[in-house]
Amino acid sequence: MTSLICGSVAYDTIMSFEGRFAEALLADQLHKINVAFLVPAMRREFGGCAGNIAYNLKLLGGDPLIMATIGQDGGPYLERLARQGISARCIRGIDDAYTAQAFITTDGDSNQITAFHPGAMTLSHMNRVADAGAVEIAIVAPDGRDGMLQHANDCVALEIPFIFDPGQGLPMFNGAELRAFIDLASYVAVNDYEAALLTERTGLTFAQIADRVGALIVTRGENGAEIHTGGECLIIPPVPVDDIIDPTGCGDAFRAGMLYGLTHDLDWPTIGRLSSLMGSIKIAHQGGQNHAPSRSEIEERFMAAFGYRF
């Protein structure tokens, strides 16, 4: 039951500035900024939506297959995937580019300045879904614009159901393009901000989007999630956590739960609860791929939270 995960593979370089950006930026001089921030703390994380989703799906015992592009510096990521037993046969190397990467500086007030270099991600359309072989389901997650369009159409041509997960890539598309994605997709997954933008750009209500797909899933952070399907709205409760450390990658963990549930014929309430649990496990750890519960630990946490086994 292979799940094809089309999306980005990226490095995240995260730096901490102990001061406050506001103290270094003068309001009347913003037209000629020339500042430097001392960042004594720095770490590099493995990230990207496809990488994060695959990591979480593997924790659940699923069979993720990543379709992505990496650059000349992608070797360490491939080595990591190999150690995890995640196939990289659909990851294309681009020799004259760098792997996509984000450079994030956070100040003492948790404000962030981010620079994102898409690199090899912009050539993701060179990959074809047909090259993946037999897959049961796919997800079209944030990636290069042309790649997202290509892979959605590939899935339809091959009759592969897929989740449309525009994420931070949503602003790249106009209303007509987003409506076309919805019509092609089997499911749509967005967070609450993305849901508002999606309805604004398409002119479609939640109910109208849900009528065009098998389900519309809207995550709402600490307020849980909603699943609009079959003419009703299922409210998925959040799973409380003791420490909220880092929300980075929580949405990707949620989507891994969706893929697992859909490939194992779980009902929507259970899919939503499992997805919510995966997000709660992730948020208690720094970075998108540093949590490592065993399958049995996930099952025990699900039982404790919801009173039955998935």
mmCIF file of C-alpha atoms in Angstrom:
data_model
loop_
_atom_site.group_PDB
_atom_site.id
_atom_site.type_symbol
_atom_site.label_atom_id
_atom_site.label_comp_id
_atom_site.label_asym_id
_atom_site.label_seq_id
_atom_site.Cartn_x
_atom_site.Cartn_y
_atom_site.Cartn_z
ATOM 1 C CA MET A 1 0.000 0.000 0.000
ATOM 2 C CA THR A 2 2.472 2.587 -1.230
ATOM 3 C CA SER A 3 1.705 6.279 -0.729
ATOM 4 C CA LEU A 4 3.342 8.607 -3.265
ATOM 5 C CA ILE A 5 4.399 11.874 -1.649
ATOM 6 C CA CYS A 6 4.994 14.640 -4.181
ATOM 7 C CA GLY A 7 6.509 17.686 -2.545
ATOM 8 C CA SER A 8 9.610 19.415 -1.325
ATOM 9 C CA VAL A 9 12.720 17.986 0.275
ATOM 10 C CA ALA A 10 14.599 20.773 2.003
ATOM 11 C CA TYR A 11 17.115 21.791 4.622
ATOM 12 C CA ASP A 12 16.120 24.263 7.341
ATOM 13 C CA THR A 13 18.894 26.343 8.877
ATOM 14 C CA ILE A 14 17.496 27.865 12.074
ATOM 15 C CA MET A 15 19.345 30.616 13.929
ATOM 16 C CA SER A 16 18.578 32.396 17.199
ATOM 17 C CA PHE A 17 19.188 36.119 17.703
ATOM 18 C CA GLU A 18 19.135 36.933 21.424
ATOM 19 C CA GLY A 19 18.061 40.546 20.903
ATOM 20 C CA ARG A 20 15.023 42.046 19.199
ATOM 21 C CA PHE A 21 14.747 42.924 15.534
ATOM 22 C CA ALA A 22 12.773 46.054 16.469
ATOM 23 C CA GLU A 23 15.799 47.438 18.261
ATOM 24 C CA ALA A 24 17.975 47.126 15.153
ATOM 25 C CA LEU A 25 15.466 48.326 12.564
ATOM 26 C CA LEU A 26 14.662 52.028 12.454
ATOM 27 C CA ALA A 27 11.167 52.781 11.171
ATOM 28 C CA ASP A 28 12.299 55.819 9.157
ATOM 29 C CA GLN A 29 15.247 53.952 7.596
ATOM 30 C CA LEU A 30 13.531 50.817 6.272
ATOM 31 C CA HIS A 31 14.199 51.925 2.692
ATOM 32 C CA LYS A 32 17.947 51.403 3.198
ATOM 33 C CA ILE A 33 18.438 48.476 5.559
ATOM 34 C CA ASN A 34 21.999 47.316 6.241
ATOM 35 C CA VAL A 35 22.054 45.293 9.454
ATOM 36 C CA ALA A 36 23.774 42.209 10.834
ATOM 37 C CA PHE A 37 22.512 39.967 13.627
ATOM 38 C CA LEU A 38 24.803 37.922 15.859
ATOM 39 C CA VAL A 39 23.294 34.410 16.026
ATOM 40 C CA PRO A 40 25.239 32.326 18.579
ATOM 41 C CA ALA A 41 22.808 29.395 18.317
ATOM 42 C CA MET A 42 22.273 27.602 15.021
ATOM 43 C CA ARG A 43 21.027 24.202 13.947
ATOM 44 C CA ARG A 44 20.316 22.506 10.638
ATOM 45 C CA GLU A 45 17.232 20.339 10.272
ATOM 46 C CA PHE A 46 16.035 17.922 7.627
ATOM 47 C CA GLY A 47 12.727 19.248 6.351
ATOM 48 C CA GLY A 48 10.527 19.920 3.380
ATOM 49 C CA CYS A 49 6.895 18.828 3.270
ATOM 50 C CA ALA A 50 7.532 15.561 1.419
ATOM 51 C CA GLY A 51 10.400 14.626 3.714
ATOM 52 C CA ASN A 52 8.363 15.379 6.837
ATOM 53 C CA ILE A 53 5.253 13.530 5.648
ATOM 54 C CA ALA A 54 7.287 10.471 4.654
ATOM 55 C CA TYR A 55 9.094 10.457 8.012
ATOM 56 C CA ASN A 56 5.824 10.424 9.956
ATOM 57 C CA LEU A 57 4.162 7.879 7.712
ATOM 58 C CA LYS A 58 7.120 5.547 8.226
ATOM 59 C CA LEU A 59 6.683 5.891 12.013
ATOM 60 C CA LEU A 60 3.138 4.586 11.564
ATOM 61 C CA GLY A 61 4.357 1.590 9.558
ATOM 62 C CA GLY A 62 3.254 2.976 6.204
ATOM 63 C CA ASP A 63 5.098 2.705 2.894
ATOM 64 C CA PRO A 64 6.034 6.234 1.750
ATOM 65 C CA LEU A 65 7.582 6.919 -1.650
ATOM 66 C CA ILE A 66 8.944 10.450 -2.073
ATOM 67 C CA MET A 67 8.852 12.177 -5.457
ATOM 68 C CA ALA A 68 11.030 15.280 -5.284
ATOM 69 C CA THR A 69 14.132 17.025 -6.612
ATOM 70 C CA ILE A 70 17.356 17.672 -4.705
ATOM 71 C CA GLY A 71 20.528 19.536 -5.562
ATOM 72 C CA GLN A 72 24.237 18.815 -5.499
ATOM 73 C CA ASP A 73 24.187 19.021 -1.670
ATOM 74 C CA GLY A 74 21.456 16.405 -1.261
ATOM 75 C CA GLY A 75 23.738 13.500 -0.279
ATOM 76 C CA PRO A 76 23.191 13.742 3.500
ATOM 77 C CA TYR A 77 19.420 13.721 3.006
ATOM 78 C CA LEU A 78 19.581 10.609 0.829
ATOM 79 C CA GLU A 79 21.761 8.899 3.434
ATOM 80 C CA ARG A 80 19.210 9.754 6.125
ATOM 81 C CA LEU A 81 16.336 8.339 4.066
ATOM 82 C CA ALA A 82 18.299 5.141 3.504
ATOM 83 C CA ARG A 83 18.835 4.745 7.261
ATOM 84 C CA GLN A 84 15.106 5.141 7.782
ATOM 85 C CA GLY A 85 14.203 2.625 5.099
ATOM 86 C CA ILE A 86 12.413 5.234 2.966
ATOM 87 C CA SER A 87 12.769 4.754 -0.771
ATOM 88 C CA ALA A 88 14.517 7.528 -2.707
ATOM 89 C CA ARG A 89 14.096 5.985 -6.162
ATOM 90 C CA CYS A 90 11.791 8.836 -7.271
ATOM 91 C CA ILE A 91 14.047 11.617 -6.005
ATOM 92 C CA ARG A 92 15.809 13.291 -8.916
ATOM 93 C CA GLY A 93 19.207 14.905 -8.442
ATOM 94 C CA ILE A 94 19.893 18.249 -10.138
ATOM 95 C CA ASP A 95 23.655 18.687 -10.386
ATOM 96 C CA ASP A 96 23.749 22.440 -11.066
ATOM 97 C CA ALA A 97 21.400 23.482 -8.261
ATOM 98 C CA TYR A 98 21.207 23.393 -4.492
ATOM 99 C CA THR A 99 18.561 21.558 -2.520
ATOM 100 C CA ALA A 100 15.719 23.830 -1.423
ATOM 101 C CA GLN A 101 16.482 25.447 1.901
ATOM 102 C CA ALA A 102 15.109 27.952 4.357
ATOM 103 C CA PHE A 103 17.256 30.253 6.491
ATOM 104 C CA ILE A 104 15.239 31.282 9.542
ATOM 105 C CA THR A 105 16.370 33.769 12.192
ATOM 106 C CA THR A 106 14.247 34.085 15.327
ATOM 107 C CA ASP A 107 14.632 36.950 17.813
ATOM 108 C CA GLY A 108 13.935 37.147 21.546
ATOM 109 C CA ASP A 109 10.255 37.974 20.905
ATOM 110 C CA SER A 110 9.818 34.936 18.597
ATOM 111 C CA ASN A 111 9.635 37.168 15.522
ATOM 112 C CA GLN A 112 11.165 35.538 12.465
ATOM 113 C CA ILE A 113 12.966 36.664 9.341
ATOM 114 C CA THR A 114 13.089 33.910 6.732
ATOM 115 C CA ALA A 115 14.869 33.623 3.416
ATOM 116 C CA PHE A 116 13.833 30.690 1.224
ATOM 117 C CA HIS A 117 15.867 29.393 -1.699
ATOM 118 C CA PRO A 118 13.790 26.992 -3.859
ATOM 119 C CA GLY A 119 16.786 25.646 -5.781
ATOM 120 C CA ALA A 120 16.179 22.228 -7.304
ATOM 121 C CA MET A 121 12.529 22.352 -6.226
ATOM 122 C CA THR A 122 11.712 24.585 -9.193
ATOM 123 C CA LEU A 123 12.469 21.633 -11.492
ATOM 124 C CA SER A 124 10.137 19.170 -9.779
ATOM 125 C CA HIS A 125 8.003 19.044 -12.937
ATOM 126 C CA MET A 126 10.752 16.896 -14.487
ATOM 127 C CA ASN A 127 9.427 14.020 -12.368
ATOM 128 C CA ARG A 128 6.498 12.003 -13.696
ATOM 129 C CA VAL A 129 4.068 10.091 -11.506
ATOM 130 C CA ALA A 130 4.048 7.233 -14.037
ATOM 131 C CA ASP A 131 7.658 6.499 -13.066
ATOM 132 C CA ALA A 132 6.587 5.649 -9.512
ATOM 133 C CA GLY A 133 4.925 2.382 -10.528
ATOM 134 C CA ALA A 134 2.020 0.993 -8.533
ATOM 135 C CA VAL A 135 0.806 3.333 -5.788
ATOM 136 C CA GLU A 136 -2.489 3.323 -3.916
ATOM 137 C CA ILE A 137 -2.753 7.005 -3.104
ATOM 138 C CA ALA A 138 -0.772 10.210 -3.571
ATOM 139 C CA ILE A 139 -0.478 13.633 -2.028
ATOM 140 C CA VAL A 140 0.441 16.769 -3.967
ATOM 141 C CA ALA A 141 2.122 18.866 -1.274
ATOM 142 C CA PRO A 142 3.932 22.240 -1.565
ATOM 143 C CA ASP A 143 6.564 22.041 -4.300
ATOM 144 C CA GLY A 144 7.578 23.882 -7.437
ATOM 145 C CA ARG A 145 4.545 25.476 -9.100
ATOM 146 C CA ASP A 146 4.903 23.563 -12.369
ATOM 147 C CA GLY A 147 5.544 20.339 -10.488
ATOM 148 C CA MET A 148 2.324 20.622 -8.491
ATOM 149 C CA LEU A 149 0.312 21.178 -11.671
ATOM 150 C CA GLN A 150 2.097 18.315 -13.432
ATOM 151 C CA HIS A 151 1.676 15.783 -10.646
ATOM 152 C CA ALA A 152 -2.010 16.549 -10.093
ATOM 153 C CA ASN A 153 -2.737 15.939 -13.763
ATOM 154 C CA ASP A 154 -0.534 12.833 -13.773
ATOM 155 C CA CYS A 155 -2.511 11.343 -10.879
ATOM 156 C CA VAL A 156 -5.812 11.898 -12.660
ATOM 157 C CA ALA A 157 -4.495 10.384 -15.898
ATOM 158 C CA LEU A 158 -3.350 7.307 -13.963
ATOM 159 C CA GLU A 159 -6.556 7.165 -11.868
ATOM 160 C CA ILE A 160 -4.627 7.586 -8.614
ATOM 161 C CA PRO A 161 -6.654 9.320 -5.872
ATOM 162 C CA PHE A 162 -4.738 12.195 -4.328
ATOM 163 C CA ILE A 163 -4.838 14.741 -1.546
ATOM 164 C CA PHE A 164 -4.370 18.337 -2.667
ATOM 165 C CA ASP A 165 -2.289 20.001 0.063
ATOM 166 C CA PRO A 166 -1.342 23.481 -1.232
ATOM 167 C CA GLY A 167 0.147 24.728 2.056
ATOM 168 C CA GLN A 168 2.464 27.687 1.685
ATOM 169 C CA GLY A 169 2.354 27.168 -2.086
ATOM 170 C CA LEU A 170 -1.275 28.276 -2.276
ATOM 171 C CA PRO A 171 -0.497 31.942 -3.130
ATOM 172 C CA MET A 172 1.265 30.780 -6.325
ATOM 173 C CA PHE A 173 -2.095 29.906 -7.904
ATOM 174 C CA ASN A 174 -5.030 32.051 -8.997
ATOM 175 C CA GLY A 175 -8.677 31.236 -8.405
ATOM 176 C CA ALA A 176 -9.199 29.337 -11.662
ATOM 177 C CA GLU A 177 -6.122 27.189 -11.064
ATOM 178 C CA LEU A 178 -7.193 26.398 -7.500
ATOM 179 C CA ARG A 179 -10.681 25.433 -8.660
ATOM 180 C CA ALA A 180 -9.077 23.127 -11.215
ATOM 181 C CA PHE A 181 -6.957 21.507 -8.481
ATOM 182 C CA ILE A 182 -10.092 20.951 -6.385
ATOM 183 C CA ASP A 183 -11.912 19.353 -9.308
ATOM 184 C CA LEU A 184 -8.990 17.008 -9.948
ATOM 185 C CA ALA A 185 -8.382 16.069 -6.315
ATOM 186 C CA SER A 186 -9.979 13.328 -4.247
ATOM 187 C CA TYR A 187 -9.392 15.229 -0.986
ATOM 188 C CA VAL A 188 -8.295 18.741 0.017
ATOM 189 C CA ALA A 189 -6.288 19.449 3.195
ATOM 190 C CA VAL A 190 -5.572 22.999 4.437
ATOM 191 C CA ASN A 191 -5.084 24.849 7.706
ATOM 192 C CA ASP A 192 -7.540 27.505 8.811
ATOM 193 C CA TYR A 193 -5.604 30.405 7.251
ATOM 194 C CA GLU A 194 -5.184 28.538 3.975
ATOM 195 C CA ALA A 195 -8.880 27.614 4.037
ATOM 196 C CA ALA A 196 -9.835 31.286 4.244
ATOM 197 C CA LEU A 197 -7.494 32.139 1.357
ATOM 198 C CA LEU A 198 -8.773 29.190 -0.676
ATOM 199 C CA THR A 199 -12.404 30.240 -0.334
ATOM 200 C CA GLU A 200 -11.534 33.863 -1.074
ATOM 201 C CA ARG A 201 -9.627 33.044 -4.263
ATOM 202 C CA THR A 202 -12.008 30.388 -5.609
ATOM 203 C CA GLY A 203 -15.271 31.986 -4.531
ATOM 204 C CA LEU A 204 -16.328 28.589 -3.168
ATOM 205 C CA THR A 205 -17.693 27.927 0.307
ATOM 206 C CA PHE A 206 -16.518 25.046 2.489
ATOM 207 C CA ALA A 207 -19.688 23.164 1.562
ATOM 208 C CA GLN A 208 -19.127 23.710 -2.159
ATOM 209 C CA ILE A 209 -15.507 22.535 -1.951
ATOM 210 C CA ALA A 210 -16.541 19.480 0.085
ATOM 211 C CA ASP A 211 -19.199 18.614 -2.517
ATOM 212 C CA ARG A 212 -16.473 18.413 -5.187
ATOM 213 C CA VAL A 213 -14.166 16.062 -3.259
ATOM 214 C CA GLY A 214 -14.375 13.092 -0.935
ATOM 215 C CA ALA A 215 -13.495 15.280 2.031
ATOM 216 C CA LEU A 216 -12.257 18.756 2.907
ATOM 217 C CA ILE A 217 -9.978 18.705 5.949
ATOM 218 C CA VAL A 218 -9.314 21.962 7.801
ATOM 219 C CA THR A 219 -6.792 21.907 10.647
ATOM 220 C CA ARG A 220 -7.171 24.513 13.385
ATOM 221 C CA GLY A 221 -4.040 24.141 15.513
ATOM 222 C CA GLU A 222 -4.793 23.890 19.221
ATOM 223 C CA ASN A 223 -8.520 23.800 18.363
ATOM 224 C CA GLY A 224 -8.284 20.473 16.543
ATOM 225 C CA ALA A 225 -9.645 20.006 13.035
ATOM 226 C CA GLU A 226 -12.781 19.773 10.935
ATOM 227 C CA ILE A 227 -13.555 17.157 8.299
ATOM 228 C CA HIS A 228 -16.268 18.168 5.856
ATOM 229 C CA THR A 229 -17.566 15.042 4.145
ATOM 230 C CA GLY A 230 -20.869 13.472 3.154
ATOM 231 C CA GLY A 231 -22.793 16.648 3.861
ATOM 232 C CA GLU A 232 -21.667 16.896 7.479
ATOM 233 C CA CYS A 233 -18.841 18.458 9.465
ATOM 234 C CA LEU A 234 -16.933 16.175 11.825
ATOM 235 C CA ILE A 235 -15.202 17.961 14.700
ATOM 236 C CA ILE A 236 -11.853 16.374 15.552
ATOM 237 C CA PRO A 237 -10.620 17.240 19.040
ATOM 238 C CA PRO A 238 -7.014 18.238 19.690
ATOM 239 C CA VAL A 239 -4.757 15.943 21.706
ATOM 240 C CA PRO A 240 -3.379 17.936 24.671
ATOM 241 C CA VAL A 241 0.393 18.072 25.157
ATOM 242 C CA ASP A 242 2.455 19.007 28.196
ATOM 243 C CA ASP A 243 4.987 21.137 26.311
ATOM 244 C CA ILE A 244 4.518 22.982 23.034
ATOM 245 C CA ILE A 245 8.050 23.175 21.677
ATOM 246 C CA ASP A 246 7.882 23.779 17.924
ATOM 247 C CA PRO A 247 4.922 23.756 15.495
ATOM 248 C CA THR A 248 7.180 23.273 12.467
ATOM 249 C CA GLY A 249 6.006 20.194 10.557
ATOM 250 C CA CYS A 250 2.837 19.567 12.586
ATOM 251 C CA GLY A 251 0.683 19.861 9.480
ATOM 252 C CA ASP A 252 2.903 17.346 7.699
ATOM 253 C CA ALA A 253 2.562 14.904 10.603
ATOM 254 C CA PHE A 254 -1.232 15.346 10.409
ATOM 255 C CA ARG A 255 -1.189 14.511 6.694
ATOM 256 C CA ALA A 256 0.827 11.370 7.329
ATOM 257 C CA GLY A 257 -1.998 10.220 9.590
ATOM 258 C CA MET A 258 -4.448 10.898 6.774
ATOM 259 C CA LEU A 259 -2.456 8.839 4.287
ATOM 260 C CA TYR A 260 -2.179 5.952 6.716
ATOM 261 C CA GLY A 261 -5.878 6.035 7.492
ATOM 262 C CA LEU A 262 -6.956 6.209 3.857
ATOM 263 C CA THR A 263 -4.735 3.297 2.841
ATOM 264 C CA HIS A 264 -6.027 1.202 5.738
ATOM 265 C CA ASP A 265 -9.741 1.930 5.187
ATOM 266 C CA LEU A 266 -10.229 3.678 8.524
ATOM 267 C CA ASP A 267 -13.374 5.757 9.021
ATOM 268 C CA TRP A 268 -13.113 9.548 8.970
ATOM 269 C CA PRO A 269 -13.431 10.096 12.739
ATOM 270 C CA THR A 270 -10.541 7.678 13.309
ATOM 271 C CA ILE A 271 -8.470 9.187 10.489
ATOM 272 C CA GLY A 272 -8.951 12.625 11.996
ATOM 273 C CA ARG A 273 -8.059 11.483 15.512
ATOM 274 C CA LEU A 274 -4.949 9.624 14.378
ATOM 275 C CA SER A 275 -3.855 12.644 12.356
ATOM 276 C CA SER A 276 -4.453 14.928 15.334
ATOM 277 C CA LEU A 277 -2.392 12.618 17.544
ATOM 278 C CA MET A 278 0.522 12.640 15.095
ATOM 279 C CA GLY A 279 0.513 16.446 15.118
ATOM 280 C CA SER A 280 0.527 16.519 18.917
ATOM 281 C CA ILE A 281 3.478 14.123 19.084
ATOM 282 C CA LYS A 282 5.442 16.305 16.685
ATOM 283 C CA ILE A 283 4.747 19.626 18.411
ATOM 284 C CA ALA A 284 6.521 18.452 21.567
ATOM 285 C CA HIS A 285 9.836 18.196 19.676
ATOM 286 C CA GLN A 286 12.144 20.624 17.936
ATOM 287 C CA GLY A 287 12.252 20.415 14.133
ATOM 288 C CA GLY A 288 10.133 18.405 11.739
ATOM 289 C CA GLN A 289 11.822 15.013 12.067
ATOM 290 C CA ASN A 290 13.257 14.637 15.576
ATOM 291 C CA HIS A 291 10.383 12.815 17.281
ATOM 292 C CA ALA A 292 10.747 9.032 17.171
ATOM 293 C CA PRO A 293 7.935 7.154 18.932
ATOM 294 C CA SER A 294 7.594 3.454 18.127
ATOM 295 C CA ARG A 295 4.458 2.145 16.460
ATOM 296 C CA SER A 296 3.391 0.575 19.751
ATOM 297 C CA GLU A 297 3.872 3.896 21.567
ATOM 298 C CA ILE A 298 1.647 5.624 19.001
ATOM 299 C CA GLU A 299 -1.008 2.945 19.500
ATOM 300 C CA GLU A 300 -0.837 3.363 23.283
ATOM 301 C CA ARG A 301 -1.182 7.139 23.032
ATOM 302 C CA PHE A 302 -4.162 6.776 20.696
ATOM 303 C CA MET A 303 -5.833 4.366 23.123
ATOM 304 C CA ALA A 304 -5.195 6.704 26.042
ATOM 305 C CA ALA A 305 -6.581 9.712 24.156
ATOM 306 C CA PHE A 306 -9.633 8.151 22.509
ATOM 307 C CA GLY A 307 -10.395 4.890 24.310
ATOM 308 C CA TYR A 308 -10.105 2.509 21.371
ATOM 309 C CA ARG A 309 -7.501 1.172 18.939
ATOM 310 C CA PHE A 310 -7.099 2.308 15.365
#
